[in-house]
mmCIF file of C-alpha atoms in Angstrom:
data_model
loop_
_atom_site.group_PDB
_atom_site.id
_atom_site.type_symbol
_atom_site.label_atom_id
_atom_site.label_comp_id
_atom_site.label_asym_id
_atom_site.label_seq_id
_atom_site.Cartn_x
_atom_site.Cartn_y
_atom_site.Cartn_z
ATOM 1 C CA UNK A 1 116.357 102.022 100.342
ATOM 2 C CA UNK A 2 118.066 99.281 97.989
ATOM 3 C CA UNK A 3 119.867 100.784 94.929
ATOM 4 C CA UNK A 4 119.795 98.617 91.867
ATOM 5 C CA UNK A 5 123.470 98.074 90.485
ATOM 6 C CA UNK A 6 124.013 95.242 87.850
ATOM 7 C CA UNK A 7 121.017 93.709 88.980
ATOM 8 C CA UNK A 8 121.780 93.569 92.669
ATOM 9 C CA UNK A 9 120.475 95.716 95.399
ATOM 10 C CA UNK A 10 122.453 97.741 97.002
ATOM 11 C CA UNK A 11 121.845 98.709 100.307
ATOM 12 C CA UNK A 12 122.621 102.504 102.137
ATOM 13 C CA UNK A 13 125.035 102.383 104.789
ATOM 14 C CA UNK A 14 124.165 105.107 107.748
ATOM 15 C CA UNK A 15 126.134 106.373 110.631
ATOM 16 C CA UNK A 16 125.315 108.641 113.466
ATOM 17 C CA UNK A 17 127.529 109.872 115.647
ATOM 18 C CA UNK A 18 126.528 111.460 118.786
ATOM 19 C CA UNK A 19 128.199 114.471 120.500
ATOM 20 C CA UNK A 20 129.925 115.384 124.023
ATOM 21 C CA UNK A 21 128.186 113.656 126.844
ATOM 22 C CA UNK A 22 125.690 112.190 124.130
ATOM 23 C CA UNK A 23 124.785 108.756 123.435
ATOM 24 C CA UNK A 24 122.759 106.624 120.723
ATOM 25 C CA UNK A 25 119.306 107.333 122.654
ATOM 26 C CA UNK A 26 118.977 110.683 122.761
ATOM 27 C CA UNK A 27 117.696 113.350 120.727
ATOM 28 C CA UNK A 28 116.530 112.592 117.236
ATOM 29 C CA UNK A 29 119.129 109.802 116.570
ATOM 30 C CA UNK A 30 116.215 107.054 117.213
ATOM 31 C CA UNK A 31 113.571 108.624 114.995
ATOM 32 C CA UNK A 32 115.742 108.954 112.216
ATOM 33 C CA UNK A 33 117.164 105.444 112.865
ATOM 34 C CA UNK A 34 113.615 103.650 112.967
ATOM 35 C CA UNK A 35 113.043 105.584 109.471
ATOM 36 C CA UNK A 36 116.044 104.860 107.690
ATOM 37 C CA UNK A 37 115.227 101.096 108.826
ATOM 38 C CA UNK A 38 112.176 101.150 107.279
ATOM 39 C CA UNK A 39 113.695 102.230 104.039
ATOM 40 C CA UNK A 40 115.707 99.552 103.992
ATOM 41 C CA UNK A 41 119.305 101.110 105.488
ATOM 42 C CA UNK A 42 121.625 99.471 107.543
ATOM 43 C CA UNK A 43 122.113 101.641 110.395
ATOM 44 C CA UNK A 44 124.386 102.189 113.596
ATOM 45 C CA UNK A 45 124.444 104.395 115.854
ATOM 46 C CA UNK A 46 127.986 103.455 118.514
ATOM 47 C CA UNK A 47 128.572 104.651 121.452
ATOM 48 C CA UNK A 48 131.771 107.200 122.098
ATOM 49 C CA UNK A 49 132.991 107.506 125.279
ATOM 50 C CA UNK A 50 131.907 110.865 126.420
ATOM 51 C CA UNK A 51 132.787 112.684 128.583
ATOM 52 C CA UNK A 52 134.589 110.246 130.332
ATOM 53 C CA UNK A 53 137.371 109.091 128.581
ATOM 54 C CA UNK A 54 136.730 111.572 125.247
ATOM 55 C CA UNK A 55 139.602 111.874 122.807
ATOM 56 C CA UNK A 56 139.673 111.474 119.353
ATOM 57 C CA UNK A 57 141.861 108.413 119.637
ATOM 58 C CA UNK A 58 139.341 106.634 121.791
ATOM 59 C CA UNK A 59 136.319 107.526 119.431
ATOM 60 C CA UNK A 60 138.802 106.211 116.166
ATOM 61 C CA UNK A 61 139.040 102.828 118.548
ATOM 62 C CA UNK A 62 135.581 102.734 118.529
ATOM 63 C CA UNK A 63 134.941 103.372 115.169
ATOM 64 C CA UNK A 64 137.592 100.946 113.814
ATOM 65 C CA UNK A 65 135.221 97.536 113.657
ATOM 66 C CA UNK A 66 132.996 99.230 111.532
ATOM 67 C CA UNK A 67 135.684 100.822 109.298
ATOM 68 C CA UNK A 68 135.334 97.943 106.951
ATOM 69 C CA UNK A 69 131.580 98.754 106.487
ATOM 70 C CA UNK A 70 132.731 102.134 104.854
ATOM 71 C CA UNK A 71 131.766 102.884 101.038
ATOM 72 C CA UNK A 72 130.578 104.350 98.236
ATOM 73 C CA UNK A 73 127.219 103.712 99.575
ATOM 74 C CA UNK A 74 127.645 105.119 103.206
ATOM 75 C CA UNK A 75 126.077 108.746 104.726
ATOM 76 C CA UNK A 76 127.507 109.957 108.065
ATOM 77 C CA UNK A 77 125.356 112.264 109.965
ATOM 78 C CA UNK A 78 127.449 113.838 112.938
ATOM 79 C CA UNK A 79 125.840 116.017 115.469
ATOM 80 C CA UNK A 80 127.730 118.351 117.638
ATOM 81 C CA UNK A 81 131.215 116.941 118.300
ATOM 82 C CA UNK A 82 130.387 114.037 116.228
ATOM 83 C CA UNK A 83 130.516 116.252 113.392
ATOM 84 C CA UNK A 84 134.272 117.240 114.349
ATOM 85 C CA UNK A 85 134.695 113.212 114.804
ATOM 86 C CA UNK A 86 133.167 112.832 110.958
ATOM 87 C CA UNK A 87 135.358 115.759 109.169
ATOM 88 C CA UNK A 88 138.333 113.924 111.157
ATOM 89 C CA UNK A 89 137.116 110.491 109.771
ATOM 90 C CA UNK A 90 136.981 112.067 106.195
ATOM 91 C CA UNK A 91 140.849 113.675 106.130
ATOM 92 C CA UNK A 92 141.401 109.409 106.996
ATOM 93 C CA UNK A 93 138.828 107.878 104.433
ATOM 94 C CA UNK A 94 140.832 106.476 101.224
ATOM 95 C CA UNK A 95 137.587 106.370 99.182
ATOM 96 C CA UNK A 96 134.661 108.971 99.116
ATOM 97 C CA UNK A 97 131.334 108.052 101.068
ATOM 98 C CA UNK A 98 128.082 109.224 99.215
ATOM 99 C CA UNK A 99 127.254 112.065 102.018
ATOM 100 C CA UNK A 100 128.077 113.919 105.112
ATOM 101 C CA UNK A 101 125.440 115.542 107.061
ATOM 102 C CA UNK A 102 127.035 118.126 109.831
ATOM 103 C CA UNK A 103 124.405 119.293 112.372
ATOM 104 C CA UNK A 104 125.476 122.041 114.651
ATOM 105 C CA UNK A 105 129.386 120.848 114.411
ATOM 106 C CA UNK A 106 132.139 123.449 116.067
ATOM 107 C CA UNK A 107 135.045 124.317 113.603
ATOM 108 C CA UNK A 108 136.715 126.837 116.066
ATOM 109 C CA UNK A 109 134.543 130.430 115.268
ATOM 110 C CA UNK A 110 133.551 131.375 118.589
ATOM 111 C CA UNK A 111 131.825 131.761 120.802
ATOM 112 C CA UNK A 112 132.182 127.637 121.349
ATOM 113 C CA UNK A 113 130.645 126.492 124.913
ATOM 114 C CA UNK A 114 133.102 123.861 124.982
ATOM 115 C CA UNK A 115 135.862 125.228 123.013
ATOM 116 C CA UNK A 116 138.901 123.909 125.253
ATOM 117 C CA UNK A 117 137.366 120.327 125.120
ATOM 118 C CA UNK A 118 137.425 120.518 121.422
ATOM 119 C CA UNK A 119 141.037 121.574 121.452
ATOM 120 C CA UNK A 120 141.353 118.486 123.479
ATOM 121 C CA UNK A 121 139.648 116.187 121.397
ATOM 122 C CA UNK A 122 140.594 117.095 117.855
ATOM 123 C CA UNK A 123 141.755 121.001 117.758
ATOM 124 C CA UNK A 124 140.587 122.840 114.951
ATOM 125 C CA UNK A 125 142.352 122.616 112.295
ATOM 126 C CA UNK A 126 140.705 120.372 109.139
ATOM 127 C CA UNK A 127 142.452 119.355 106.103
ATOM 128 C CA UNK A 128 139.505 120.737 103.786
ATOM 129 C CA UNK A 129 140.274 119.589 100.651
ATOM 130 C CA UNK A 130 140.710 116.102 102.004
ATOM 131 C CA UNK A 131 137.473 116.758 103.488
ATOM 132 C CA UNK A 132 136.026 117.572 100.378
ATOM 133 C CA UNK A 133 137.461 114.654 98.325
ATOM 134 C CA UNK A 134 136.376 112.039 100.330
ATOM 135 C CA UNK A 135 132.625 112.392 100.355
ATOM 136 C CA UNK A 136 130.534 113.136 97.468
ATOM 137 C CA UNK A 137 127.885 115.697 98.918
ATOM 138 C CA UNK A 138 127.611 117.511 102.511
ATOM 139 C CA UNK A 139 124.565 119.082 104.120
ATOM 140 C CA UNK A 140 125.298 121.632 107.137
ATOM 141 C CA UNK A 141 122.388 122.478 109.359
ATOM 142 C CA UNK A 142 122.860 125.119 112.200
ATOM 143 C CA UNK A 143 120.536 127.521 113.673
ATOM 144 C CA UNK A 144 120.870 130.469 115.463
ATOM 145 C CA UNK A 145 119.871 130.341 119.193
ATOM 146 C CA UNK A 146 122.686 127.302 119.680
ATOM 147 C CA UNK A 147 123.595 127.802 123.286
ATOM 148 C CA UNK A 148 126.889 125.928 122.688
ATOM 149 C CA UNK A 149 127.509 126.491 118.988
ATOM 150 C CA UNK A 150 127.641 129.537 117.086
ATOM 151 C CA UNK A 151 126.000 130.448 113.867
ATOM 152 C CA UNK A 152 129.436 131.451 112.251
ATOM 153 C CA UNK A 153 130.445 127.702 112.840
ATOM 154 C CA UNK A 154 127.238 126.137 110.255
ATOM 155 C CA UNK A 155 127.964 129.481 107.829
ATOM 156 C CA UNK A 156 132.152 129.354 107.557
ATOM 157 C CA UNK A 157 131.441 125.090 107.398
ATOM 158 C CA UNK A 158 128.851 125.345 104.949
ATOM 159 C CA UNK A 159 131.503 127.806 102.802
ATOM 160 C CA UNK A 160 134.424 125.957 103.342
ATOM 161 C CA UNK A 161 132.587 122.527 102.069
ATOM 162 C CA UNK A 162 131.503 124.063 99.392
ATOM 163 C CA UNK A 163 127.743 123.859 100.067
ATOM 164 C CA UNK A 164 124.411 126.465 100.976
ATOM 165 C CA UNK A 165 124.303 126.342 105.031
ATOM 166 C CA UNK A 166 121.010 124.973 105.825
ATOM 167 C CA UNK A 167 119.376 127.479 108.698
ATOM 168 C CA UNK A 168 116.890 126.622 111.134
ATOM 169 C CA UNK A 169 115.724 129.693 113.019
ATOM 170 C CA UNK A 170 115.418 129.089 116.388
ATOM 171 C CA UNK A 171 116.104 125.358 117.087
ATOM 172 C CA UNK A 172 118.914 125.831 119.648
ATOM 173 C CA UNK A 173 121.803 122.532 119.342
ATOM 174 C CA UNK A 174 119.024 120.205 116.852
ATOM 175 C CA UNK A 175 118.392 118.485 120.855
ATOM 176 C CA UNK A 176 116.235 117.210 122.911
ATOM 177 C CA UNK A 177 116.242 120.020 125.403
ATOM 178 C CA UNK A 178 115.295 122.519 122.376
ATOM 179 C CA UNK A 179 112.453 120.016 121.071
ATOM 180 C CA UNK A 180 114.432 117.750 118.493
ATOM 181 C CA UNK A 181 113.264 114.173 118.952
ATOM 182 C CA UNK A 182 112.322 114.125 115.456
ATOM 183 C CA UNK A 183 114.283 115.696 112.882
ATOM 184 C CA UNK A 184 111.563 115.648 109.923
ATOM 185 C CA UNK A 185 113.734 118.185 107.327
ATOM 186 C CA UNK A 186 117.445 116.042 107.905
ATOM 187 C CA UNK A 187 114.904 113.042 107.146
ATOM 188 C CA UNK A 188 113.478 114.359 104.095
ATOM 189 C CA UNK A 189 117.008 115.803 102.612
ATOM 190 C CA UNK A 190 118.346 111.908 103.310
ATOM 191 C CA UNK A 191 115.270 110.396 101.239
ATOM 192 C CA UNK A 192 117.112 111.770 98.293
ATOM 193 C CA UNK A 193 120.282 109.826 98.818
ATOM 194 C CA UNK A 194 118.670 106.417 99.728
#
């Protein structure tokens, strides 16, 4: 949706960032992309090489064209390891971002399916109030049947950003193998910040 500043019309900025093995396709990313179109958003969706090739350098490289693109204006939704890729991208930002949406992201509480290629990527450790400063309102979604992400991950997130965890019940990893091809209460939460 176009924001009206000084008589000019702002446009949202949206990001999604995909998780291990993932890619802009899959999962609920295109749903929520088509709607955020409609509303008038600018949207991308990039492609991290995964697992091939995964490293948090190598996702920053990717990222770095669209760095510029980065404002006031701009929400980041990160699913999975893309979340760990978007708190990593906030300790960097130099200027806040209007909101970050984490959906089933691993901060290190175990049980973690894929907790040594996490260490690899990014390790654990997140510079929270740098976190916190550089985007102006978070929304944490986890449920609690995630076969590769446990609940404690969403509720110590969701405490350390400040913010009420958002629980689904039953939803496994927000994917397409647990039904997630549209993503209808994300959606809804994001019509408020367009």
């Amino acid at each position: 949706m176009l924001n009206r500043i000084n008589n000019q019309f702002i446009k949202s900025n949206v990001f999604i960032f995909h998780g291990t093995a993932g890619y802009p396709e899959e999962n609920w990313f295109p749903w929520t992309k088509e709607k955020l179109q409609e509303k008038g958003c600018e949207v991308t969706v990039p492609q991290f090489p995964t697992p091939e090739g995964q490293s948090l350098q190598a996702w920053l490289d990717v990222f770095e064209p669209y760095s510029n693109t980065v404002d006031e204006n701009t929400i980041i939704i990160g699913h999975s390891l893309g979340g760990v890729f978007l708190l990593k991208l906030l300790e960097r930002f130099q200027k806040p971002i209007k909101l970050a949406i984490l959906v089933a992201t691993p901060i290190g509480i175990k049980p973690i399916s894929v907790y040594n290629d996490i260490v690899d990527f990014a390790g654990f450790e997140f510079d929270w109030d740098k976190i916190k400063t550089n985007a102006k309102d978070f929304i944490v979604y986890q449920s609690d049947n995630d076969p590769y992400v446990s609940l404690g991950n969403g509720e110590k997130l969701a405490k350390h950003l400040g913010v009420d965890l958002t629980f689904i019940p039953n939803v496994g990893h927000f994917n397409a193998k647990a039904g997630y091809l549209q993503f209808e209460d994300l959606f809804k939460k994001l019509e408020k910040y367009l």
